[in-house]
CSV table of C-alpha atoms in Angstrom, one decimal:
chain,number,residue,atom,x,y,z
B,1363,MET,CA,0.0,0.0,-0.1
B,1364,ILE,CA,2.6,2.5,0.7
B,1365,THR,CA,4.4,1.8,-2.5
B,1366,ILE,CA,1.1,2.5,-4.3
B,1367,VAL,CA,0.3,5.7,-2.2
B,1368,GLY,CA,4.0,6.7,-3.0
B,1369,VAL,CA,3.6,6.5,-6.7
B,1370,PHE,CA,0.4,8.4,-6.7
B,1371,TRP,CA,0.8,11.1,-4.0
B,1372,PRO,CA,3.0,13.6,-6.4
B,1373,LEU,CA,0.3,13.5,-9.0
B,1374,GLU,CA,-2.4,14.5,-6.6
B,1375,ARG,CA,-2.3,18.2,-7.5
B,1376,HIS,CA,-2.2,17.8,-11.2
B,1377,TRP,CA,-5.6,15.5,-10.9
B,1378,ILE,CA,-7.2,18.1,-8.8
B,1379,ARG,CA,-6.2,21.1,-11.1
B,1380,ARG,CA,-7.5,19.2,-14.2
B,1381,GLY,CA,-11.2,19.4,-13.1
B,1382,ARG,CA,-13.9,17.1,-11.9
B,1383,ASP,CA,-13.7,15.0,-14.9
B,1384,GLN,CA,-10.9,13.1,-13.4
B,1385,VAL,CA,-11.2,10.2,-11.0
B,1386,LYS,CA,-9.9,11.5,-7.8
B,1387,LEU,CA,-6.5,10.4,-6.2
B,1388,HIS,CA,-8.1,8.3,-3.4
B,1389,GLU,CA,-10.3,6.4,-5.8
B,1390,ARG,CA,-7.5,5.5,-7.9
B,1391,ILE,CA,-5.3,4.4,-4.9
B,1392,VAL,CA,-8.3,2.4,-3.6
B,1393,ILE,CA,-8.6,0.5,-7.3
B,1394,GLY,CA,-5.2,0.1,-7.2
B,1395,ILE,CA,-5.3,-1.6,-3.8
B,1396,ILE,CA,-8.2,-3.8,-4.7
B,1397,LEU,CA,-6.5,-4.8,-8.0
B,1398,TRP,CA,-3.1,-5.7,-6.1
B,1399,ASN,CA,-5.0,-7.8,-3.5
B,1400,SER,CA,-6.7,-9.5,-6.3
B,1401,VAL,CA,-3.5,-10.4,-8.0
B,1402,VAL,CA,-2.1,-11.7,-4.7
B,1403,PHE,CA,-5.2,-13.6,-3.9
B,1404,LEU,CA,-4.8,-15.3,-7.4
B,1405,LEU,CA,-0.9,-16.0,-6.7
B,1406,TYR,CA,-1.9,-17.9,-3.7
B,1407,PHE,CA,-4.6,-19.9,-5.7
B,1408,LEU,CA,-2.0,-20.6,-8.4
B,1409,ASP,CA,0.7,-21.8,-6.1
B,1410,LYS,CA,-1.7,-24.1,-4.2
B,1411,ALA,CA,-2.7,-25.5,-7.4
B,1412,LYS,CA,0.9,-26.0,-8.2
B,1413,ALA,CA,1.6,-27.7,-5.0
B,1414,ARG,CA,-1.3,-30.2,-5.6
B,1415,HIS,CA,0.1,-31.2,-9.0
B,1416,GLY,CA,3.8,-31.3,-7.5
B,1417,ARG,CA,4.7,-28.5,-10.2
B,1418,TRP,CA,7.0,-25.5,-9.8
B,1419,ARG,CA,6.0,-23.2,-7.1
B,1420,ILE,CA,6.2,-19.7,-6.2
B,1421,PRO,CA,9.1,-19.1,-3.6
B,1422,GLU,CA,7.8,-18.4,-0.1
B,1423,ARG,CA,9.6,-15.0,0.1
B,1424,VAL,CA,7.9,-14.0,-2.9
B,1425,LEU,CA,4.5,-14.9,-1.4
B,1426,LEU,CA,5.6,-13.1,1.8
B,1427,TRP,CA,6.9,-10.0,0.0
B,1428,ILE,CA,4.0,-9.4,-2.0
B,1429,ALA,CA,2.0,-9.6,1.1
B,1430,VAL,CA,4.0,-7.1,2.9
B,1431,LEU,CA,4.0,-4.8,0.0
B,1432,GLY,CA,0.4,-4.0,0.4
B,1433,GLY,CA,-1.3,-7.5,-0.3
B,1434,GLY,CA,-2.0,-8.7,3.1
B,1435,PRO,CA,-5.7,-8.8,2.7
B,1436,GLY,CA,-5.5,-10.7,-0.4
B,1437,ALA,CA,-2.7,-13.0,1.1
B,1438,PHE,CA,-4.9,-13.6,4.1
B,1439,MET,CA,-7.8,-14.3,2.2
B,1440,GLY,CA,-5.9,-16.7,0.0
B,1441,MET,CA,-4.4,-18.4,2.9
B,1442,GLN,CA,-7.8,-19.2,4.4
B,1443,LEU,CA,-9.9,-20.0,1.5
B,1444,PHE,CA,-7.3,-22.3,0.0
B,1445,ARG,CA,-5.7,-23.6,3.3
B,1446,HIS,CA,-2.5,-22.8,1.9
B,1447,LYS,CA,0.6,-21.9,3.9
B,1448,THR,CA,-1.4,-22.2,7.2
B,1449,ARG,CA,1.1,-24.6,9.0
B,1450,HIS,CA,4.1,-22.2,8.2
B,1451,THR,CA,4.6,-20.2,11.5
B,1452,ARG,CA,6.1,-17.2,9.5
B,1453,PHE,CA,3.0,-17.1,7.2
B,1454,ARG,CA,0.6,-17.5,10.1
B,1455,ILE,CA,2.2,-14.4,11.8
B,1456,ILE,CA,3.3,-12.1,9.2
B,1457,ILE,CA,0.3,-12.5,6.9
B,1458,PRO,CA,-2.2,-11.3,9.4
B,1459,LEU,CA,-0.3,-8.8,11.0
B,1460,ALA,CA,0.4,-7.3,7.3
B,1461,ALA,CA,-3.4,-7.6,6.7
B,1462,ILE,CA,-4.4,-5.8,9.7
B,1463,LEU,CA,-1.8,-3.1,9.5
B,1464,GLN,CA,-2.8,-2.4,5.9
B,1465,LEU,CA,-6.5,-2.4,6.6
B,1466,THR,CA,-6.0,0.2,9.4
B,1467,LEU,CA,-3.9,2.5,7.4
B,1468,ILE,CA,-6.3,2.3,4.6
B,1469,TYR,CA,-9.2,2.9,7.1
B,1470,VAL,CA,-7.4,5.9,8.8
B,1471,TRP,CA,-6.5,7.4,5.4
B,1472,LEU,CA,-10.0,7.2,3.9
B,1473,ILE,CA,-11.5,8.5,7.1
B,1474,LYS,CA,-9.1,11.7,6.8
B,1475,ARG,CA,-10.3,12.4,3.4
């Protein structure tokens, strides 16, 4: 999430000055967050499917990093729905913490808008 905000933040004045026809910055950021979490959710699904078929897997550190870098809620939903990585201590601790932190930051950010 921080990465997404960092990319769009400098463009906020530009969008505000261009008029009401432009999608507001916070709407673009929310859409970006939803899309990113959808991608993360899909990656957890694909990794679980590959695990079932004994195929090449997505490295664990990649799954953790994509969750920490804004995909916590998507990773958490993927873990729970697909029962994927639920026995790994690192995932059981890091993913819920990332999801809670990211959802809290999003909530606080949207409330201040």
